[in-house]
mmCIF file of C-alpha atoms in Angstrom:
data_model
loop_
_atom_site.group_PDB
_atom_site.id
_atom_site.type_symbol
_atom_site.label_atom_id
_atom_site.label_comp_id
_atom_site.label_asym_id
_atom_site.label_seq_id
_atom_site.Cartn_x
_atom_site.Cartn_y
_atom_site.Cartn_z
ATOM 1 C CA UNK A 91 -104.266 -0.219 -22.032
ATOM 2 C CA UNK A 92 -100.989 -0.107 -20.500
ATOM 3 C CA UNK A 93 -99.139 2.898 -18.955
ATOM 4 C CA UNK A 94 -99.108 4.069 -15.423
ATOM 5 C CA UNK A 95 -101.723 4.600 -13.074
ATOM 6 C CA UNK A 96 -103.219 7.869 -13.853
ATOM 7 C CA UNK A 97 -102.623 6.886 -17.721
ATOM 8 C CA UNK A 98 -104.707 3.763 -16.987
ATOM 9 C CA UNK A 99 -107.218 5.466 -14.828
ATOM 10 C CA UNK A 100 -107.731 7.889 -17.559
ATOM 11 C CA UNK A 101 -108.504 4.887 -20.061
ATOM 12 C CA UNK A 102 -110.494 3.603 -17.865
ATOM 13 C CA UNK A 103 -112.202 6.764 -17.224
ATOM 14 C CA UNK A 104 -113.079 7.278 -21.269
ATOM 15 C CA UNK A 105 -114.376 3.567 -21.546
ATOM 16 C CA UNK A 106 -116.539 4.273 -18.713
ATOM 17 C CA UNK A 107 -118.100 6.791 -20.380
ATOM 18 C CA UNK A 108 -118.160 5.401 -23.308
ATOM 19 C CA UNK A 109 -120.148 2.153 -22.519
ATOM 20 C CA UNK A 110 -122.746 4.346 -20.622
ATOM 21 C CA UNK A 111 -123.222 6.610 -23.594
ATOM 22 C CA UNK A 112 -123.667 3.277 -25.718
ATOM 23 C CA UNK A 113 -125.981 1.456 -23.188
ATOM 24 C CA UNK A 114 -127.754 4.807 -23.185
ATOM 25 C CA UNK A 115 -127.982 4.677 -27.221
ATOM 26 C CA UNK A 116 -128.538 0.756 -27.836
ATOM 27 C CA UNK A 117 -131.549 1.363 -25.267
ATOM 28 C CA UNK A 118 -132.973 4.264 -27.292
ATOM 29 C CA UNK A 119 -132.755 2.148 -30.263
ATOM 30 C CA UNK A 120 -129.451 4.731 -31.701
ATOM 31 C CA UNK A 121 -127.092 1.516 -32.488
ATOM 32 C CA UNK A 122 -129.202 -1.853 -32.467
ATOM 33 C CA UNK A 123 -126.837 -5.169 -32.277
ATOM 34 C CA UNK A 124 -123.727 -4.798 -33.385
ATOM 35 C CA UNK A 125 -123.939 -1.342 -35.282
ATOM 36 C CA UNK A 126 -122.418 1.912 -34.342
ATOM 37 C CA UNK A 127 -118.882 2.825 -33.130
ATOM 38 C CA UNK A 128 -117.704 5.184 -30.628
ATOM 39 C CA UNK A 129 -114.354 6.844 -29.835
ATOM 40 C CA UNK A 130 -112.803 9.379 -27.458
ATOM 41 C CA UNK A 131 -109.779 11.431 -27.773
ATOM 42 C CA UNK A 132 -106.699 10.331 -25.074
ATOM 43 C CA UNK A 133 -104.301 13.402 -26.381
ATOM 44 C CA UNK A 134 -103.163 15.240 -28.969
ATOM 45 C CA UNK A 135 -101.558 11.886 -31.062
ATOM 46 C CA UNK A 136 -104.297 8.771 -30.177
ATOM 47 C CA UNK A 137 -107.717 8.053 -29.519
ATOM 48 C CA UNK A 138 -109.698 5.404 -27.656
ATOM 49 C CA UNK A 139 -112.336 3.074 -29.859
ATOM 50 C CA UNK A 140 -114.371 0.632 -30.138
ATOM 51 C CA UNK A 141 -113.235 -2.893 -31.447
ATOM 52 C CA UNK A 142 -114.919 -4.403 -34.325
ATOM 53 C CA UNK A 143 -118.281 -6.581 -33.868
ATOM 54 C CA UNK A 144 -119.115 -5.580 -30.405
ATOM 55 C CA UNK A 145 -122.936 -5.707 -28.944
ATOM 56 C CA UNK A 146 -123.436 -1.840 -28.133
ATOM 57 C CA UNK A 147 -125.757 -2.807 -24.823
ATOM 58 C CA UNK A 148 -123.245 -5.078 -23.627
ATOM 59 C CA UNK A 149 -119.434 -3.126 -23.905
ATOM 60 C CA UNK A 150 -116.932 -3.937 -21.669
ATOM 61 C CA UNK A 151 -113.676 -1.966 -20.812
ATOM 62 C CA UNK A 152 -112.292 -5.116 -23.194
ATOM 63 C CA UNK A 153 -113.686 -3.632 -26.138
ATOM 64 C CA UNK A 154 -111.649 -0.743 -27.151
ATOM 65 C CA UNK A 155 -108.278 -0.351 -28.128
ATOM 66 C CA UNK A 156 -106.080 2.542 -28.890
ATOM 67 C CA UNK A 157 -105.594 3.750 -31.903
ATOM 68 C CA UNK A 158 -103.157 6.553 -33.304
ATOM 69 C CA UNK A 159 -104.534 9.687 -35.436
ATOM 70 C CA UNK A 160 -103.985 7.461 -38.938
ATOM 71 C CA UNK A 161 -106.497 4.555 -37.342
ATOM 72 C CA UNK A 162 -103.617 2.471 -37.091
ATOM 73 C CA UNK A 163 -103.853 0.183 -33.342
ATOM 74 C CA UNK A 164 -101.265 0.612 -30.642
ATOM 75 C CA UNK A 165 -102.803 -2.271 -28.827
ATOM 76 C CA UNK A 166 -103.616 -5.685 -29.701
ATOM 77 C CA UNK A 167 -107.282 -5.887 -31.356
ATOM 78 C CA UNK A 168 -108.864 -5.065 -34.774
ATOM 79 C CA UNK A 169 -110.883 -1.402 -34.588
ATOM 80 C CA UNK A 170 -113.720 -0.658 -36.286
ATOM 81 C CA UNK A 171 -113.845 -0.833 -39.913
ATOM 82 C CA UNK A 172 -114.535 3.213 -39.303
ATOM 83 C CA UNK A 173 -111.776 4.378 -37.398
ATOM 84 C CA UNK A 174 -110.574 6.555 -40.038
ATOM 85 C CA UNK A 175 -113.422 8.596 -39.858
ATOM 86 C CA UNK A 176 -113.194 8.978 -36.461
ATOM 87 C CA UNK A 177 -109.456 9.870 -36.844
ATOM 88 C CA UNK A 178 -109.944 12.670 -39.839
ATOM 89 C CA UNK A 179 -112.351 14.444 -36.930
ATOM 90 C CA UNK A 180 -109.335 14.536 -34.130
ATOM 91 C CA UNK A 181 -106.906 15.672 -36.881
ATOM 92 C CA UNK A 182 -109.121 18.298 -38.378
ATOM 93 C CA UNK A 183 -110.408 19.873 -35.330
ATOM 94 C CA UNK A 184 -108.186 20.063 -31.852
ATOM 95 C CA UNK A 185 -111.221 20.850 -29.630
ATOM 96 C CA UNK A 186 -113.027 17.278 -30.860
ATOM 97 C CA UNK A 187 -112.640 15.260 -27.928
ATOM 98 C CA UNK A 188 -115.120 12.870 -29.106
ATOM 99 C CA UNK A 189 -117.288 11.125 -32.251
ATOM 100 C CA UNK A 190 -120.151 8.990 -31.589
ATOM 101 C CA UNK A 191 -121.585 7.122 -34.643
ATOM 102 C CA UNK A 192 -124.892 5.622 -34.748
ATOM 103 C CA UNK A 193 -127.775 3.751 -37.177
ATOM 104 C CA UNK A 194 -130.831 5.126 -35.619
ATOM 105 C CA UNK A 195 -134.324 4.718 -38.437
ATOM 106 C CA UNK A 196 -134.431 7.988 -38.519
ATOM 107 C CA UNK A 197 -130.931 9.664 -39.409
ATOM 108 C CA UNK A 198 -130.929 6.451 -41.892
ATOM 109 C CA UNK A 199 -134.454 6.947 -43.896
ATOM 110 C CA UNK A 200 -134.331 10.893 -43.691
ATOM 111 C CA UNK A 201 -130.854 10.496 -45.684
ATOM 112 C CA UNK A 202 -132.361 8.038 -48.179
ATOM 113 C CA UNK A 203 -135.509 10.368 -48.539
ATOM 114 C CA UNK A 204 -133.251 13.140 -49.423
ATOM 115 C CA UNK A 205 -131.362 11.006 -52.605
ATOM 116 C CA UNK A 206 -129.195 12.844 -54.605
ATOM 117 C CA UNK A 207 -129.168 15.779 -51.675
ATOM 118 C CA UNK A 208 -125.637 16.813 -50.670
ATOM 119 C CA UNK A 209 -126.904 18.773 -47.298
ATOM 120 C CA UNK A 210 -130.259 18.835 -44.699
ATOM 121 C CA UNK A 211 -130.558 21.924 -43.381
ATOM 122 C CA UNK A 212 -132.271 22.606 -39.950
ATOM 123 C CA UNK A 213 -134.127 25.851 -39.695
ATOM 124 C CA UNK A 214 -136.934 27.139 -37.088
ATOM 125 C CA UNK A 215 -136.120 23.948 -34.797
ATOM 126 C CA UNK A 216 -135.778 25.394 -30.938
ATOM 127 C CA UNK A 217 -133.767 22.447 -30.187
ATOM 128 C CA UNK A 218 -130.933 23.962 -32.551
ATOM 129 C CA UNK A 219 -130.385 25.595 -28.845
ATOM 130 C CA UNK A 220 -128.371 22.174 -27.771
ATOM 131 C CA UNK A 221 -125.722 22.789 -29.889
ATOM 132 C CA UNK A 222 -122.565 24.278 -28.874
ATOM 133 C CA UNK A 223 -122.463 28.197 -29.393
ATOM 134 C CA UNK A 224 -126.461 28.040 -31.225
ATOM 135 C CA UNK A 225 -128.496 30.365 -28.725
ATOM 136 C CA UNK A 226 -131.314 30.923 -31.219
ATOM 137 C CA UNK A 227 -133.520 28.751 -33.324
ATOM 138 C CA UNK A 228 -133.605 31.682 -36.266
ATOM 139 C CA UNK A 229 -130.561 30.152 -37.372
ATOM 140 C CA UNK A 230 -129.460 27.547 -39.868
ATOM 141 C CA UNK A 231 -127.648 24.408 -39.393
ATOM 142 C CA UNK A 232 -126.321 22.392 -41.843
ATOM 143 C CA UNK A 233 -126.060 18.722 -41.837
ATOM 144 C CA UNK A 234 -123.570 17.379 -44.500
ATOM 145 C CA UNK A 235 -124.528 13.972 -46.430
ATOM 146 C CA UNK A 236 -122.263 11.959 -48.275
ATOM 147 C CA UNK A 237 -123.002 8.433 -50.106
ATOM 148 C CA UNK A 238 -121.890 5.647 -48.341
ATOM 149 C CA UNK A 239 -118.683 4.036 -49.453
ATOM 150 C CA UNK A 240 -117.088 0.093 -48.386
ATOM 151 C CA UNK A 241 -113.537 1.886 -49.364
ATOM 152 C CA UNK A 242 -113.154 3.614 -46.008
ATOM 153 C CA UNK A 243 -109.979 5.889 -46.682
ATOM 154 C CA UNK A 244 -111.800 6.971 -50.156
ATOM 155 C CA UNK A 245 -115.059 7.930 -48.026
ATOM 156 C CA UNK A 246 -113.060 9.649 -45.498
ATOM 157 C CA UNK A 247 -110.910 11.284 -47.859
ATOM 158 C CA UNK A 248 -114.139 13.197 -49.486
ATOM 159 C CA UNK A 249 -115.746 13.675 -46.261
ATOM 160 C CA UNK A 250 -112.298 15.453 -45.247
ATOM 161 C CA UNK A 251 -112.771 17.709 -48.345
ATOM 162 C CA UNK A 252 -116.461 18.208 -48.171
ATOM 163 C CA UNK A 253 -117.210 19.146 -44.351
ATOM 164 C CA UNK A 254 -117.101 23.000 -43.726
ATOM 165 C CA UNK A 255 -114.174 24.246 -42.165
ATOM 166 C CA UNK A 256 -115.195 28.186 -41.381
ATOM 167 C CA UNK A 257 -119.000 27.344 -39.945
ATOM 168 C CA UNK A 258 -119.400 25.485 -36.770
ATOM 169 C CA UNK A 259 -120.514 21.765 -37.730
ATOM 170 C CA UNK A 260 -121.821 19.081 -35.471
ATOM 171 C CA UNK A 261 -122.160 16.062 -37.438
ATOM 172 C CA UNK A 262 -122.688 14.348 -40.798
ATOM 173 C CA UNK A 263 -124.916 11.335 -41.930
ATOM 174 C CA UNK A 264 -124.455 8.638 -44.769
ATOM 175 C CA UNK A 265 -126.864 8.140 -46.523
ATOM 176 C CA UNK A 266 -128.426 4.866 -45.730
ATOM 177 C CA UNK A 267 -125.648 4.256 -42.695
ATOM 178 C CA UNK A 268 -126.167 6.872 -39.732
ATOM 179 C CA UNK A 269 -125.037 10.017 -38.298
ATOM 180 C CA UNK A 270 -121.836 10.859 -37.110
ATOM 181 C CA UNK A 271 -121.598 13.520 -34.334
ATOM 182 C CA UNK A 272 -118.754 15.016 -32.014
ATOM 183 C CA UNK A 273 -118.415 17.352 -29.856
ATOM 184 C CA UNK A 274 -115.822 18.823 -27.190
ATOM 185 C CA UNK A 275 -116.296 15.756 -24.466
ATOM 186 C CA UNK A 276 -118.325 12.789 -24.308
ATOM 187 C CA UNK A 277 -121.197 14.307 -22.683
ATOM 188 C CA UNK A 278 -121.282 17.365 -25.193
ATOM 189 C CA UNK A 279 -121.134 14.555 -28.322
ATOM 190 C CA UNK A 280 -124.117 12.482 -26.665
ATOM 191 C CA UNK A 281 -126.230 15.752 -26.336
ATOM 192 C CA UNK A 282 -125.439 16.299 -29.887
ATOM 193 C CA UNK A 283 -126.807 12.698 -30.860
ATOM 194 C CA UNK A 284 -129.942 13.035 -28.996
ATOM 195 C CA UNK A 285 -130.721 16.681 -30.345
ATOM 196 C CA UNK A 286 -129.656 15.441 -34.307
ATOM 197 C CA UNK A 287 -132.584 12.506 -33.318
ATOM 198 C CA UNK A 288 -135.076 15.023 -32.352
ATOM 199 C CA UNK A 289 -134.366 17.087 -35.417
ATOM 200 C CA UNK A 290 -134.572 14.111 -37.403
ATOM 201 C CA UNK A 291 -137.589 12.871 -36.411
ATOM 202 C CA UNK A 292 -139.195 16.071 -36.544
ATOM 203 C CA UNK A 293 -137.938 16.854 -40.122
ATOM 204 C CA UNK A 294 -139.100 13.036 -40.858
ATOM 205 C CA UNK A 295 -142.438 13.766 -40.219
ATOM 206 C CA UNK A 296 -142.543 17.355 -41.501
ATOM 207 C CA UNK A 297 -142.039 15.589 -44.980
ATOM 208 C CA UNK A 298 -143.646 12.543 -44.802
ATOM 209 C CA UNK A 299 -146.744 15.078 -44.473
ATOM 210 C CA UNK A 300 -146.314 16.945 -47.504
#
């Protein structure tokens, strides 16, 4: 993380927020061990992410690494096998300042009860309200789900083609993986996560019942 002193504090500053968010998550049981990945924006050409293999309750200002908007590192370090989806959200969308991926139960079985579905859409929930620009839960939001896929520039490259790109969308699961979700800051992102888990749980249960 080298650079001058407000371009270091500003590193600094992301990470910070970063770990918190994931401390935050690995104690709500969001990314257990070594699962999940996290990333901020730094500007318009690099983002800051977590390296590969890293305990979620136990990240350290060590554990990221920059990263330009094709995943490839501008530090020393290896990034998470995921960067490039992280990337394809910063190039697609200006306003993302950052993606937070986890592998909470719920995100994970909800996608794997829905086989062969290409969407999950959230209706009637009043917790839709969380979400950036949503001020009423008669509304419809629409989840995306895509198979998962080891070939991560193949996955990324149909995610890229699949997501909407004229209706405001939040987030995205694998099936079987997690849920990606971003939003204009850190702090906007996490209160996406923790609304998606609500949602989840609550659609989880709303089918498991029928």
């Amino acid at each position: 993380m080298a650079g001058d002193g407000s371009a270091a504090a500003e590193l600094g500053a992301l990470a910070g927020g970063l770990i918190a968010t994931a401390r935050d998550f690995h104690g709500r049981g969001y990314s257990p061990a070594t699962s999940s990945n996290y990333s901020a924006r730094v500007d318009a050409t690099s983002a800051l992410i977590t390296v590969s293999g890293r305990d979620k309750g136990a990240l350290t200002p060590n554990d990221f690494l920059r990263v330009d908007l094709d995943g490839r590192p501008l530090s020393d370090g290896k990034p998470s096998a995921e960067t490039l989806l992280h990337t394809l959200m910063y190039r697609r969308d200006a306003d993302i300042g950052c993606v937070l991926h986890t592998h909470s139960p719920r995100g994970v079985v909800l996608s794997r009860l829905l086989a062969g579905e290409r969407k999950l859409d959230l209706e009637g929930w009043e917790l839709q309200k969380a979400f950036t620009g949503i001020d009423t839960h008669e509304s419809t939001l629409r989840v995306p789900m895509f198979d998962n896929d080891q070939d991560m520039a193949r996955l990324a490259t149909k995610v890229d083609a699949k997501l909407p790109k004229h209706v405001p969308c939040f987030g995205c699961l694998l099936r079987g993986h997690g849920l990606y979700a971003w939003g204009r800051d850190i702090a906007t992102a996490a209160r996406h996560v923790e609304a998606f888990e609500y949602l989840f749980e609550c659609e989880l249960a709303l089918r498991l019942r029928r």
